[in-house]
Short mmCIF file of N, CA and C in Angstrom, two decimals:
data_model
loop_
_atom_site.label_atom_id
_atom_site.label_comp_id
_atom_site.label_asym_id
_atom_site.label_seq_id
_atom_site.Cartn_x
_atom_site.Cartn_y
_atom_site.Cartn_z
N MET A 13 -29.07 11.16 1.72
CA MET A 13 -29.17 10.80 3.23
C MET A 13 -27.77 11.59 3.63
N ARG A 14 -28.11 12.24 5.10
CA ARG A 14 -27.00 12.90 5.62
C ARG A 14 -26.46 11.54 6.53
N VAL A 15 -25.11 11.37 6.60
CA VAL A 15 -24.28 10.95 7.54
C VAL A 15 -23.48 11.62 8.25
N ASN A 16 -23.77 11.29 9.70
CA ASN A 16 -23.04 12.06 10.81
C ASN A 16 -22.10 10.81 11.67
N PHE A 17 -20.75 11.46 11.23
CA PHE A 17 -19.92 10.36 12.21
C PHE A 17 -19.08 11.10 12.69
N THR A 18 -17.99 10.32 13.55
CA THR A 18 -16.71 10.90 14.02
C THR A 18 -15.47 10.22 13.06
N VAL A 19 -14.94 11.11 12.82
CA VAL A 19 -13.64 10.88 11.68
C VAL A 19 -12.24 11.20 12.43
N ASN A 20 -11.68 10.47 12.41
CA ASN A 20 -10.22 10.64 13.12
C ASN A 20 -10.32 12.11 14.41
N GLY A 21 -11.25 11.47 15.46
CA GLY A 21 -11.80 12.21 16.54
C GLY A 21 -12.40 13.49 16.45
N ARG A 22 -12.79 13.85 15.17
CA ARG A 22 -13.88 14.84 14.95
C ARG A 22 -15.09 14.69 14.33
N LYS A 23 -16.15 15.64 14.87
CA LYS A 23 -17.22 15.23 14.24
C LYS A 23 -17.23 15.74 12.75
N GLN A 24 -17.87 15.00 12.06
CA GLN A 24 -17.93 15.41 10.47
C GLN A 24 -19.57 14.91 10.14
N GLU A 25 -19.76 15.13 8.88
CA GLU A 25 -21.02 14.81 8.05
C GLU A 25 -20.91 14.70 6.81
N ALA A 26 -21.45 14.15 5.94
CA ALA A 26 -21.65 13.91 4.68
C ALA A 26 -23.10 13.98 4.13
N ASP A 27 -23.25 14.81 3.36
CA ASP A 27 -24.31 15.06 2.64
C ASP A 27 -24.62 14.31 1.18
N ASP A 28 -25.79 14.27 1.09
CA ASP A 28 -26.37 13.55 -0.32
C ASP A 28 -25.41 12.20 -0.73
N VAL A 29 -25.53 11.48 0.67
CA VAL A 29 -25.13 9.74 0.41
C VAL A 29 -25.89 9.17 0.25
N TRP A 30 -26.00 8.15 -0.98
CA TRP A 30 -27.08 7.45 -1.32
C TRP A 30 -26.73 5.95 -0.92
N GLU A 31 -27.70 5.37 -0.64
CA GLU A 31 -27.74 3.79 0.27
C GLU A 31 -26.77 3.28 -0.27
N GLY A 32 -26.41 2.87 -1.24
CA GLY A 32 -25.29 1.76 -1.82
C GLY A 32 -23.92 2.40 -1.52
N GLU A 33 -23.71 3.60 -1.08
CA GLU A 33 -22.44 4.42 -1.29
C GLU A 33 -21.54 3.63 -0.12
N SER A 34 -20.32 3.46 -0.26
CA SER A 34 -19.33 2.66 0.58
C SER A 34 -18.81 3.72 1.52
N LEU A 35 -18.56 3.33 2.71
CA LEU A 35 -17.59 4.08 3.49
C LEU A 35 -16.35 4.50 3.19
N LEU A 36 -15.68 3.52 2.50
CA LEU A 36 -14.80 3.91 1.57
C LEU A 36 -14.65 4.96 0.85
N TYR A 37 -15.79 4.99 -0.24
CA TYR A 37 -15.95 6.12 -1.38
C TYR A 37 -16.10 7.20 -0.64
N VAL A 38 -16.80 7.40 0.81
CA VAL A 38 -17.04 8.63 1.35
C VAL A 38 -15.99 9.18 1.83
N LEU A 39 -15.17 8.35 2.64
CA LEU A 39 -14.02 8.80 3.11
C LEU A 39 -12.93 9.42 1.93
N ARG A 40 -12.71 8.83 1.10
CA ARG A 40 -11.68 8.90 -0.19
C ARG A 40 -12.39 10.28 -0.95
N GLU A 41 -13.46 9.97 -1.44
CA GLU A 41 -13.85 11.11 -2.45
C GLU A 41 -14.60 12.13 -1.88
N ARG A 42 -15.41 12.08 -0.94
CA ARG A 42 -16.31 13.20 -0.08
C ARG A 42 -15.46 13.82 1.09
N MET A 43 -14.78 12.87 1.56
CA MET A 43 -13.83 13.54 2.85
C MET A 43 -12.42 14.20 2.58
N GLY A 44 -12.08 13.51 1.20
CA GLY A 44 -10.79 13.80 0.73
C GLY A 44 -9.77 13.18 1.82
N LEU A 45 -9.97 12.25 1.98
CA LEU A 45 -8.91 11.29 2.93
C LEU A 45 -8.30 9.92 2.39
N PRO A 46 -7.45 10.09 1.24
CA PRO A 46 -7.23 9.13 0.61
C PRO A 46 -6.39 7.77 0.96
N GLY A 47 -5.84 7.97 2.23
CA GLY A 47 -4.88 7.10 2.93
C GLY A 47 -5.20 5.42 2.53
N SER A 48 -6.84 5.57 2.89
CA SER A 48 -7.52 4.09 2.71
C SER A 48 -7.71 3.68 1.25
N LYS A 49 -6.96 2.72 0.83
CA LYS A 49 -6.69 2.42 -0.77
C LYS A 49 -7.71 1.83 -1.31
N ASN A 50 -8.22 1.74 -2.41
CA ASN A 50 -9.21 1.11 -3.12
C ASN A 50 -8.34 0.20 -3.98
N ALA A 51 -8.48 -1.00 -3.63
CA ALA A 51 -8.02 -1.95 -4.30
C ALA A 51 -8.83 -2.80 -5.04
N CYS A 52 -9.38 -3.95 -4.21
CA CYS A 52 -9.97 -5.09 -4.83
C CYS A 52 -11.59 -4.66 -4.65
N GLU A 53 -12.06 -3.91 -3.74
CA GLU A 53 -13.40 -3.62 -3.47
C GLU A 53 -14.52 -4.78 -3.24
N GLN A 54 -13.80 -5.93 -2.58
CA GLN A 54 -14.38 -7.08 -2.16
C GLN A 54 -13.91 -7.68 -0.70
N GLY A 55 -13.28 -6.85 -0.08
CA GLY A 55 -12.78 -7.18 1.03
C GLY A 55 -12.09 -8.41 1.12
N GLU A 56 -11.15 -8.43 0.37
CA GLU A 56 -10.28 -9.58 0.45
C GLU A 56 -8.79 -9.26 0.82
N CYS A 57 -8.43 -7.81 0.30
CA CYS A 57 -7.11 -7.36 0.35
C CYS A 57 -6.65 -6.62 1.37
N GLY A 58 -7.74 -5.83 2.12
CA GLY A 58 -7.49 -5.18 3.38
C GLY A 58 -7.00 -3.62 3.22
N SER A 59 -6.65 -3.60 1.87
CA SER A 59 -5.86 -1.93 1.80
C SER A 59 -6.99 -1.08 2.57
N CYS A 60 -8.34 -1.29 2.51
CA CYS A 60 -9.02 0.00 2.77
C CYS A 60 -9.28 -0.24 4.37
N THR A 61 -8.80 -1.03 5.08
CA THR A 61 -8.72 -1.01 6.59
C THR A 61 -9.16 0.36 7.26
N VAL A 62 -9.96 0.47 8.04
CA VAL A 62 -10.24 1.37 8.97
C VAL A 62 -10.72 0.83 10.19
N ARG A 63 -10.48 1.52 11.20
CA ARG A 63 -11.32 1.26 12.55
C ARG A 63 -12.74 1.57 12.62
N LEU A 64 -13.70 1.00 12.92
CA LEU A 64 -14.77 1.59 13.04
C LEU A 64 -15.24 1.16 14.54
N ASP A 65 -15.54 2.20 15.30
CA ASP A 65 -15.55 1.82 16.98
C ASP A 65 -14.62 0.89 17.48
N GLY A 66 -13.59 1.07 17.11
CA GLY A 66 -12.10 0.35 17.66
C GLY A 66 -12.09 -0.96 16.69
N VAL A 67 -12.91 -1.29 15.85
CA VAL A 67 -12.58 -2.69 15.32
C VAL A 67 -12.29 -2.53 13.75
N PRO A 68 -11.35 -3.27 13.70
CA PRO A 68 -10.76 -3.07 11.99
C PRO A 68 -11.83 -3.82 11.05
N VAL A 69 -12.22 -2.73 9.72
CA VAL A 69 -13.21 -3.32 8.97
C VAL A 69 -12.64 -3.16 7.69
N CYS A 70 -13.07 -3.61 6.58
CA CYS A 70 -12.88 -3.46 5.30
C CYS A 70 -13.95 -2.37 4.84
N SER A 71 -13.56 -1.34 4.56
CA SER A 71 -14.44 0.13 4.51
C SER A 71 -14.86 -0.04 3.28
N CYS A 72 -14.38 -0.62 2.28
CA CYS A 72 -15.30 -1.11 1.02
C CYS A 72 -16.53 -1.80 1.17
N LEU A 73 -16.67 -2.76 2.06
CA LEU A 73 -17.66 -3.56 2.69
C LEU A 73 -18.90 -3.02 3.58
N VAL A 74 -18.26 -1.80 3.79
CA VAL A 74 -19.37 -1.14 4.72
C VAL A 74 -20.29 -0.12 4.30
N ALA A 75 -21.50 -0.37 4.29
CA ALA A 75 -22.17 0.99 3.57
C ALA A 75 -22.14 2.49 4.34
N ALA A 76 -22.12 3.42 4.09
CA ALA A 76 -21.78 4.75 4.54
C ALA A 76 -22.61 4.64 5.61
N GLY A 77 -24.14 4.57 5.50
CA GLY A 77 -25.11 4.36 6.35
C GLY A 77 -24.77 3.89 7.58
N GLN A 78 -23.93 2.77 7.79
CA GLN A 78 -23.70 2.08 8.72
C GLN A 78 -22.74 2.58 9.71
N ALA A 79 -22.03 3.63 9.13
CA ALA A 79 -21.11 4.43 10.05
C ALA A 79 -22.18 5.52 10.76
N GLU A 80 -23.37 5.64 10.66
CA GLU A 80 -24.07 7.00 11.46
C GLU A 80 -23.91 6.81 12.98
N GLY A 81 -23.23 7.89 13.55
CA GLY A 81 -22.96 7.99 15.02
C GLY A 81 -22.14 7.58 14.86
N ARG A 82 -21.14 6.54 14.36
CA ARG A 82 -20.02 6.00 14.77
C ARG A 82 -18.75 6.28 14.87
N GLU A 83 -17.68 5.96 15.30
CA GLU A 83 -16.03 6.68 15.32
C GLU A 83 -15.59 5.72 14.40
N ILE A 84 -14.91 6.77 13.50
CA ILE A 84 -13.79 6.06 12.38
C ILE A 84 -12.53 6.51 12.59
N VAL A 85 -11.52 5.89 12.50
CA VAL A 85 -10.08 6.20 12.48
C VAL A 85 -9.55 5.54 11.29
N THR A 86 -8.89 6.62 10.32
CA THR A 86 -8.36 6.22 9.28
C THR A 86 -6.86 6.41 9.35
N VAL A 87 -5.86 5.78 8.58
CA VAL A 87 -4.64 5.88 8.81
C VAL A 87 -3.89 7.57 8.82
N GLU A 88 -4.84 8.16 8.43
CA GLU A 88 -4.52 9.77 8.55
C GLU A 88 -4.49 10.30 10.02
N GLY A 89 -5.31 9.57 11.10
CA GLY A 89 -5.64 10.13 12.13
C GLY A 89 -4.87 8.66 13.05
N LEU A 90 -3.96 8.11 12.64
CA LEU A 90 -3.41 7.01 13.64
C LEU A 90 -2.39 7.64 14.57
N ALA A 91 -1.75 8.84 14.14
CA ALA A 91 -0.70 9.21 15.05
C ALA A 91 -1.54 9.72 16.07
N ASP A 92 -2.64 10.38 15.81
CA ASP A 92 -3.27 11.19 16.95
C ASP A 92 -3.89 10.42 17.70
N TYR A 93 -4.51 9.44 16.95
CA TYR A 93 -5.01 8.06 17.95
C TYR A 93 -4.47 7.33 18.94
N ALA A 94 -3.26 7.41 18.62
CA ALA A 94 -2.11 6.46 19.13
C ALA A 94 -1.71 7.09 20.52
N LYS A 95 -1.38 8.52 19.94
CA LYS A 95 -1.07 9.56 21.30
C LYS A 95 -2.14 9.89 22.07
N HIS A 96 -3.07 9.96 21.75
CA HIS A 96 -4.45 10.21 22.95
C HIS A 96 -4.70 9.13 23.56
N ARG A 97 -4.60 7.91 22.83
CA ARG A 97 -5.18 6.46 23.47
C ARG A 97 -3.92 6.46 24.66
N ASP A 98 -2.68 7.02 24.41
CA ASP A 98 -1.65 6.36 25.56
C ASP A 98 -1.50 8.01 26.37
N ASP A 99 -1.76 8.75 26.23
CA ASP A 99 -1.85 9.88 27.12
C ASP A 99 -3.02 10.23 27.91
N GLU A 100 -4.07 10.53 27.12
CA GLU A 100 -5.29 10.91 27.70
C GLU A 100 -6.53 10.27 27.87
N HIS A 101 -6.55 9.37 27.44
CA HIS A 101 -7.92 8.12 26.69
C HIS A 101 -7.11 6.66 27.06
N PRO A 102 -6.51 6.65 28.19
CA PRO A 102 -5.60 4.97 27.95
C PRO A 102 -6.83 3.70 27.43
N GLY A 103 -6.85 3.28 26.55
CA GLY A 103 -7.57 2.14 25.81
C GLY A 103 -8.77 2.56 25.11
N GLY A 104 -8.85 3.91 25.08
CA GLY A 104 -10.16 4.65 24.59
C GLY A 104 -9.92 5.43 23.24
N GLY A 105 -8.48 5.80 23.02
CA GLY A 105 -8.70 6.41 21.66
C GLY A 105 -9.17 7.93 21.81
N CYS A 106 -9.80 7.99 20.92
CA CYS A 106 -10.63 9.23 21.10
C CYS A 106 -11.92 9.55 20.57
N ALA A 107 -12.39 8.13 21.35
CA ALA A 107 -13.92 8.14 21.22
C ALA A 107 -14.75 9.11 21.88
N GLY A 108 -14.54 9.74 22.64
CA GLY A 108 -15.48 11.09 23.20
C GLY A 108 -15.53 12.02 21.99
N GLY A 109 -14.57 12.21 21.27
CA GLY A 109 -14.81 13.29 20.04
C GLY A 109 -14.09 14.47 20.65
N GLY A 110 -13.22 14.56 21.69
CA GLY A 110 -12.82 15.85 22.19
C GLY A 110 -11.36 15.83 21.59
N CYS A 111 -11.00 15.17 21.07
CA CYS A 111 -9.41 15.11 20.41
C CYS A 111 -9.49 14.49 18.79
N GLY A 112 -8.39 14.55 18.31
CA GLY A 112 -8.10 14.05 17.14
C GLY A 112 -7.86 14.90 16.14
N THR A 113 -7.75 14.56 14.81
CA THR A 113 -7.24 15.44 13.96
C THR A 113 -8.26 15.89 12.84
N SER A 114 -8.26 17.25 12.73
CA SER A 114 -8.90 17.93 11.77
C SER A 114 -8.73 17.51 10.33
N LEU A 115 -10.15 17.72 9.58
CA LEU A 115 -10.28 17.44 8.44
C LEU A 115 -9.28 17.76 7.49
N ASP A 116 -9.13 19.38 7.67
CA ASP A 116 -7.96 19.64 7.09
C ASP A 116 -6.74 19.24 7.20
N ALA A 117 -6.01 18.99 8.56
CA ALA A 117 -4.86 18.59 8.91
C ALA A 117 -4.79 17.15 8.16
N ALA A 118 -5.90 16.49 8.36
CA ALA A 118 -5.64 15.01 7.78
C ALA A 118 -5.16 15.12 6.31
N LYS A 119 -6.17 16.05 5.36
CA LYS A 119 -5.76 16.21 4.18
C LYS A 119 -4.53 16.35 3.99
N ARG A 120 -3.92 17.39 4.77
CA ARG A 120 -2.51 17.82 4.69
C ARG A 120 -1.42 17.05 4.85
N TRP A 121 -1.88 15.83 6.05
CA TRP A 121 -0.67 15.01 6.47
C TRP A 121 -0.12 14.20 5.37
N GLN A 122 1.17 14.19 5.82
CA GLN A 122 2.35 13.43 4.92
C GLN A 122 3.15 12.73 5.95
N ALA A 123 3.59 11.38 5.62
CA ALA A 123 4.84 11.09 6.62
C ALA A 123 6.09 11.43 6.38
N MET A 124 6.48 12.38 7.40
CA MET A 124 7.80 12.84 7.56
C MET A 124 8.47 12.70 8.79
N PRO A 125 9.19 11.27 9.19
CA PRO A 125 9.64 11.15 10.23
C PRO A 125 10.92 11.88 10.57
N HIS A 126 11.11 11.81 11.77
CA HIS A 126 12.70 12.53 12.06
C HIS A 126 13.63 12.15 11.60
N ASP A 127 14.62 13.10 10.93
CA ASP A 127 15.57 12.60 10.24
C ASP A 127 16.74 12.69 10.88
N SER A 128 17.48 11.23 11.22
CA SER A 128 18.60 11.31 12.55
C SER A 128 19.74 11.86 11.72
N GLN A 129 19.77 11.96 10.34
CA GLN A 129 20.98 12.52 10.03
C GLN A 129 21.10 14.14 9.95
N SER A 130 19.92 14.71 9.58
CA SER A 130 19.94 16.10 9.38
C SER A 130 19.33 16.78 10.54
N GLY A 131 18.73 16.14 11.44
CA GLY A 131 18.26 16.54 12.57
C GLY A 131 16.82 17.32 12.20
N GLU A 132 16.27 17.12 11.04
CA GLU A 132 15.19 17.98 11.08
C GLU A 132 14.01 17.17 11.57
N GLN A 133 13.05 17.80 12.13
CA GLN A 133 11.77 17.01 12.78
C GLN A 133 10.45 17.44 11.62
N GLY A 134 10.10 16.17 11.49
CA GLY A 134 8.79 15.88 10.64
C GLY A 134 7.61 15.62 11.53
N THR A 135 6.69 15.23 10.65
CA THR A 135 5.15 15.09 11.28
C THR A 135 5.52 13.92 12.38
N GLU A 136 4.78 13.88 13.65
CA GLU A 136 4.86 13.16 14.56
C GLU A 136 3.89 11.82 13.81
N LEU A 137 5.00 10.64 14.13
CA LEU A 137 3.90 9.25 13.72
C LEU A 137 3.69 8.34 14.83
N SER A 138 2.78 7.56 14.51
CA SER A 138 2.34 6.63 15.64
C SER A 138 3.51 5.64 15.67
N PRO A 139 3.32 5.15 16.81
CA PRO A 139 4.59 3.95 16.64
C PRO A 139 4.84 3.14 15.80
N ILE A 140 3.76 2.58 15.21
CA ILE A 140 3.71 1.22 14.50
C ILE A 140 4.13 2.14 13.04
N GLN A 141 3.52 3.15 12.75
CA GLN A 141 4.14 4.21 11.55
C GLN A 141 5.54 4.05 11.32
N GLN A 142 6.26 4.66 12.74
CA GLN A 142 7.67 4.68 12.58
C GLN A 142 8.39 3.54 12.47
N ALA A 143 7.71 2.37 13.32
CA ALA A 143 8.25 1.27 13.26
C ALA A 143 8.33 0.48 11.50
N PHE A 144 7.44 0.79 10.95
CA PHE A 144 7.35 0.55 9.49
C PHE A 144 8.39 1.27 8.76
N ILE A 145 8.60 2.24 9.04
CA ILE A 145 9.61 3.16 8.27
C ILE A 145 11.19 2.34 8.67
N ASP A 146 11.36 2.18 10.09
CA ASP A 146 12.81 1.95 10.44
C ASP A 146 12.81 0.43 10.02
N ALA A 147 11.57 -0.40 9.70
CA ALA A 147 12.36 -1.49 9.63
C ALA A 147 12.15 -2.03 8.11
N GLY A 148 12.10 -1.01 7.40
CA GLY A 148 11.96 -1.03 5.59
C GLY A 148 10.64 -1.94 4.99
N ALA A 149 9.72 -1.77 6.16
CA ALA A 149 8.44 -2.70 5.62
C ALA A 149 7.59 -1.66 4.89
N VAL A 150 7.63 -0.68 4.65
CA VAL A 150 6.73 0.16 3.66
C VAL A 150 6.71 -0.58 1.98
N GLN A 151 7.85 -0.78 1.47
CA GLN A 151 7.98 -1.27 0.15
C GLN A 151 7.41 -0.53 -0.95
N CYS A 152 6.19 -1.10 -1.77
CA CYS A 152 5.60 -0.11 -2.74
C CYS A 152 4.65 0.70 -1.90
N GLY A 153 4.33 0.52 -0.51
CA GLY A 153 3.33 1.49 0.09
C GLY A 153 1.68 1.26 0.13
N PHE A 154 1.49 0.46 -1.20
CA PHE A 154 -0.21 0.50 -1.06
C PHE A 154 -0.82 -0.16 -0.35
N CYS A 155 -0.41 -1.30 0.37
CA CYS A 155 -1.11 -2.24 1.23
C CYS A 155 -0.86 -1.41 2.49
N THR A 156 0.25 -0.67 2.61
CA THR A 156 0.83 -0.17 3.91
C THR A 156 -0.41 0.59 4.90
N PRO A 157 -1.31 1.28 4.56
CA PRO A 157 -2.09 2.01 5.47
C PRO A 157 -3.16 1.00 6.03
N GLY A 158 -3.68 0.10 5.14
CA GLY A 158 -4.55 -0.97 5.91
C GLY A 158 -3.82 -2.00 6.68
N LEU A 159 -2.34 -2.16 6.48
CA LEU A 159 -1.64 -2.89 7.51
C LEU A 159 -1.23 -2.26 8.83
N LEU A 160 -1.11 -0.93 8.59
CA LEU A 160 -0.84 -0.13 10.07
C LEU A 160 -2.01 -0.17 10.93
N VAL A 161 -3.31 0.01 10.30
CA VAL A 161 -4.18 0.09 10.96
C VAL A 161 -4.78 -1.32 11.68
N ALA A 162 -4.68 -2.63 11.00
CA ALA A 162 -4.71 -3.51 11.48
C ALA A 162 -3.68 -3.84 12.64
N ALA A 163 -2.21 -3.47 12.45
CA ALA A 163 -1.50 -3.66 13.35
C ALA A 163 -1.83 -2.88 14.65
N ASP A 164 -1.94 -1.67 14.55
CA ASP A 164 -2.39 -1.09 15.50
C ASP A 164 -3.36 -1.57 16.54
N GLU A 165 -4.01 -2.06 15.87
CA GLU A 165 -5.46 -2.75 16.89
C GLU A 165 -4.72 -3.78 17.50
N MET A 166 -4.09 -4.58 16.69
CA MET A 166 -3.88 -5.57 17.34
C MET A 166 -2.79 -5.21 18.59
N LEU A 167 -1.94 -4.48 18.17
CA LEU A 167 -0.95 -4.24 19.40
C LEU A 167 -1.89 -3.58 20.76
N GLU A 168 -2.89 -2.68 20.16
CA GLU A 168 -3.32 -2.22 21.52
C GLU A 168 -3.98 -3.22 22.41
N HIS A 169 -4.31 -4.35 21.71
CA HIS A 169 -4.99 -5.43 22.64
C HIS A 169 -4.11 -6.80 23.04
N THR A 170 -2.99 -6.86 22.42
CA THR A 170 -2.02 -7.74 22.42
C THR A 170 -0.87 -7.26 22.43
N PRO A 171 -0.23 -6.75 23.51
CA PRO A 171 1.40 -5.62 23.51
C PRO A 171 2.27 -6.37 23.38
N SER A 172 2.05 -7.45 23.62
CA SER A 172 3.61 -8.29 23.66
C SER A 172 2.89 -9.52 22.54
N PRO A 173 2.99 -9.54 21.46
CA PRO A 173 2.24 -10.60 20.51
C PRO A 173 3.37 -11.49 20.08
N THR A 174 2.74 -12.81 19.92
CA THR A 174 3.78 -13.82 19.23
C THR A 174 3.59 -13.81 18.00
N ASP A 175 4.29 -14.57 17.05
CA ASP A 175 4.50 -14.57 15.53
C ASP A 175 3.21 -14.70 15.00
N ALA A 176 2.48 -16.01 15.78
CA ALA A 176 0.93 -16.17 15.42
C ALA A 176 -0.05 -15.19 15.50
N ASP A 177 0.07 -14.60 16.76
CA ASP A 177 -0.83 -13.61 16.84
C ASP A 177 -0.52 -12.27 15.72
N ILE A 178 0.85 -11.87 15.42
CA ILE A 178 0.86 -11.11 14.16
C ILE A 178 0.40 -11.59 12.92
N ARG A 179 0.68 -12.88 12.70
CA ARG A 179 0.08 -13.18 11.16
C ARG A 179 -1.35 -13.35 11.05
N GLU A 180 -1.99 -13.77 12.70
CA GLU A 180 -3.48 -13.74 12.63
C GLU A 180 -4.23 -12.61 12.34
N ALA A 181 -3.50 -11.27 13.11
CA ALA A 181 -3.92 -9.74 13.00
C ALA A 181 -3.99 -9.38 11.33
N LEU A 182 -2.59 -9.90 11.12
CA LEU A 182 -2.49 -9.36 9.51
C LEU A 182 -2.78 -10.39 8.37
N SER A 183 -3.84 -11.36 8.66
CA SER A 183 -4.13 -12.27 7.93
C SER A 183 -4.90 -11.75 6.64
N GLY A 184 -5.84 -10.75 7.02
CA GLY A 184 -6.84 -10.03 5.99
C GLY A 184 -6.22 -8.92 5.34
N ASN A 185 -4.98 -8.78 5.40
CA ASN A 185 -4.22 -7.72 4.37
C ASN A 185 -3.11 -8.45 3.44
N LEU A 186 -3.29 -8.26 2.34
CA LEU A 186 -2.39 -8.81 1.34
C LEU A 186 -1.41 -7.83 0.95
N CYS A 187 -0.31 -8.32 0.51
CA CYS A 187 0.80 -7.47 0.09
C CYS A 187 1.20 -8.07 -1.19
N ARG A 188 1.22 -7.54 -2.05
CA ARG A 188 1.64 -7.54 -3.48
C ARG A 188 3.00 -7.70 -3.86
N CYS A 189 3.40 -6.97 -3.02
CA CYS A 189 5.10 -6.98 -3.11
C CYS A 189 5.72 -8.14 -2.68
N THR A 190 4.85 -9.19 -1.91
CA THR A 190 4.83 -10.75 -1.15
C THR A 190 6.43 -10.26 -0.33
N GLY A 191 6.56 -9.28 0.40
CA GLY A 191 7.75 -9.26 1.39
C GLY A 191 7.11 -9.23 2.84
N TYR A 192 6.38 -10.24 3.24
CA TYR A 192 6.03 -10.09 4.31
C TYR A 192 6.95 -10.18 5.87
N GLU A 193 7.96 -10.48 5.62
CA GLU A 193 9.00 -10.60 6.56
C GLU A 193 9.35 -9.04 7.07
N LYS A 194 9.49 -8.41 6.46
CA LYS A 194 9.71 -6.92 6.82
C LYS A 194 8.66 -6.37 7.58
N ILE A 195 7.51 -6.53 7.09
CA ILE A 195 6.15 -6.36 7.75
C ILE A 195 6.21 -6.63 9.27
N LEU A 196 6.62 -7.93 9.18
CA LEU A 196 6.56 -8.71 10.47
C LEU A 196 7.58 -8.04 11.28
N ASP A 197 8.73 -8.14 10.97
CA ASP A 197 9.60 -7.22 11.47
C ASP A 197 9.12 -5.91 12.20
N ALA A 198 8.33 -5.06 11.51
CA ALA A 198 8.10 -4.34 11.92
C ALA A 198 6.86 -3.86 13.08
N VAL A 199 6.63 -5.10 12.80
CA VAL A 199 5.29 -5.38 14.20
C VAL A 199 6.05 -5.54 15.18
N ARG A 200 6.74 -6.44 15.11
CA ARG A 200 7.67 -6.97 16.26
C ARG A 200 8.55 -5.74 16.89
N LEU A 201 9.05 -4.76 16.14
CA LEU A 201 10.01 -3.91 16.56
C LEU A 201 9.10 -2.86 17.24
N ALA A 202 7.62 -2.65 16.87
CA ALA A 202 6.98 -1.82 17.50
C ALA A 202 6.33 -2.24 18.98
N ALA A 203 6.31 -3.85 18.85
CA ALA A 203 6.01 -4.24 20.18
C ALA A 203 7.13 -4.40 21.01
N ALA A 204 8.16 -4.16 20.87
CA ALA A 204 9.50 -4.61 21.74
C ALA A 204 9.52 -2.96 22.25
N ARG A 205 9.27 -1.94 21.14
CA ARG A 205 9.48 -0.45 21.75
C ARG A 205 8.39 -0.33 22.69
N GLN A 206 7.25 -0.80 22.65
CA GLN A 206 6.02 -0.67 23.59
C GLN A 206 6.34 -1.19 24.76
N ASP A 207 7.07 -2.12 24.87
CA ASP A 207 7.66 -2.90 26.11
C ASP A 207 8.50 -2.09 26.94
N GLU A 208 9.65 -1.35 26.15
CA GLU A 208 10.60 -0.70 26.66
C GLU A 208 9.77 0.73 27.24
N VAL A 209 8.55 1.31 26.93
CA VAL A 209 8.09 2.22 27.61
C VAL A 209 7.49 1.99 28.91
N VAL A 210 6.96 0.68 28.81
CA VAL A 210 6.13 0.43 30.21
C VAL A 210 7.07 -0.07 31.33
#
């Protein structure tokens, strides 16, 4: 079957998708977007978290056919999503399909933040991505994409979260490095920076 959906703000289609194929597989193997990680494939670790119509979901548990006509945001499109949410579509991200990251650009995307020592300008990051780097929360990095997507969604709806809010929002994401304190620091930092902007 053919599945038509919006991925990171751009209309896309995937052909020859079989009924049992997961959204995670389609994103990683067919669309070439490896940011969402394939870890437990049981919806327990959260490493494959993407936003489906704005709601964080484990993409390993979503059949690709269920994504027909829907909007998906992966970690590769998080920076553009956050930018357009704040600038042009307050609270709406790229839901209209008129903005976003092209598939080619998403495939080439790499985290290259601004280097304060050399002055070199890298790829623009979303506020939560920059906060993870600044707080040293990336660690091995395998769980990071899912945590970023979940934290971004939480900050969109709860701009001044309590520690309990953060822990609840990230409770579906496991970090095997066991260093959750830096992750919590990063979300607190992103929330504080969000408050400074307002």
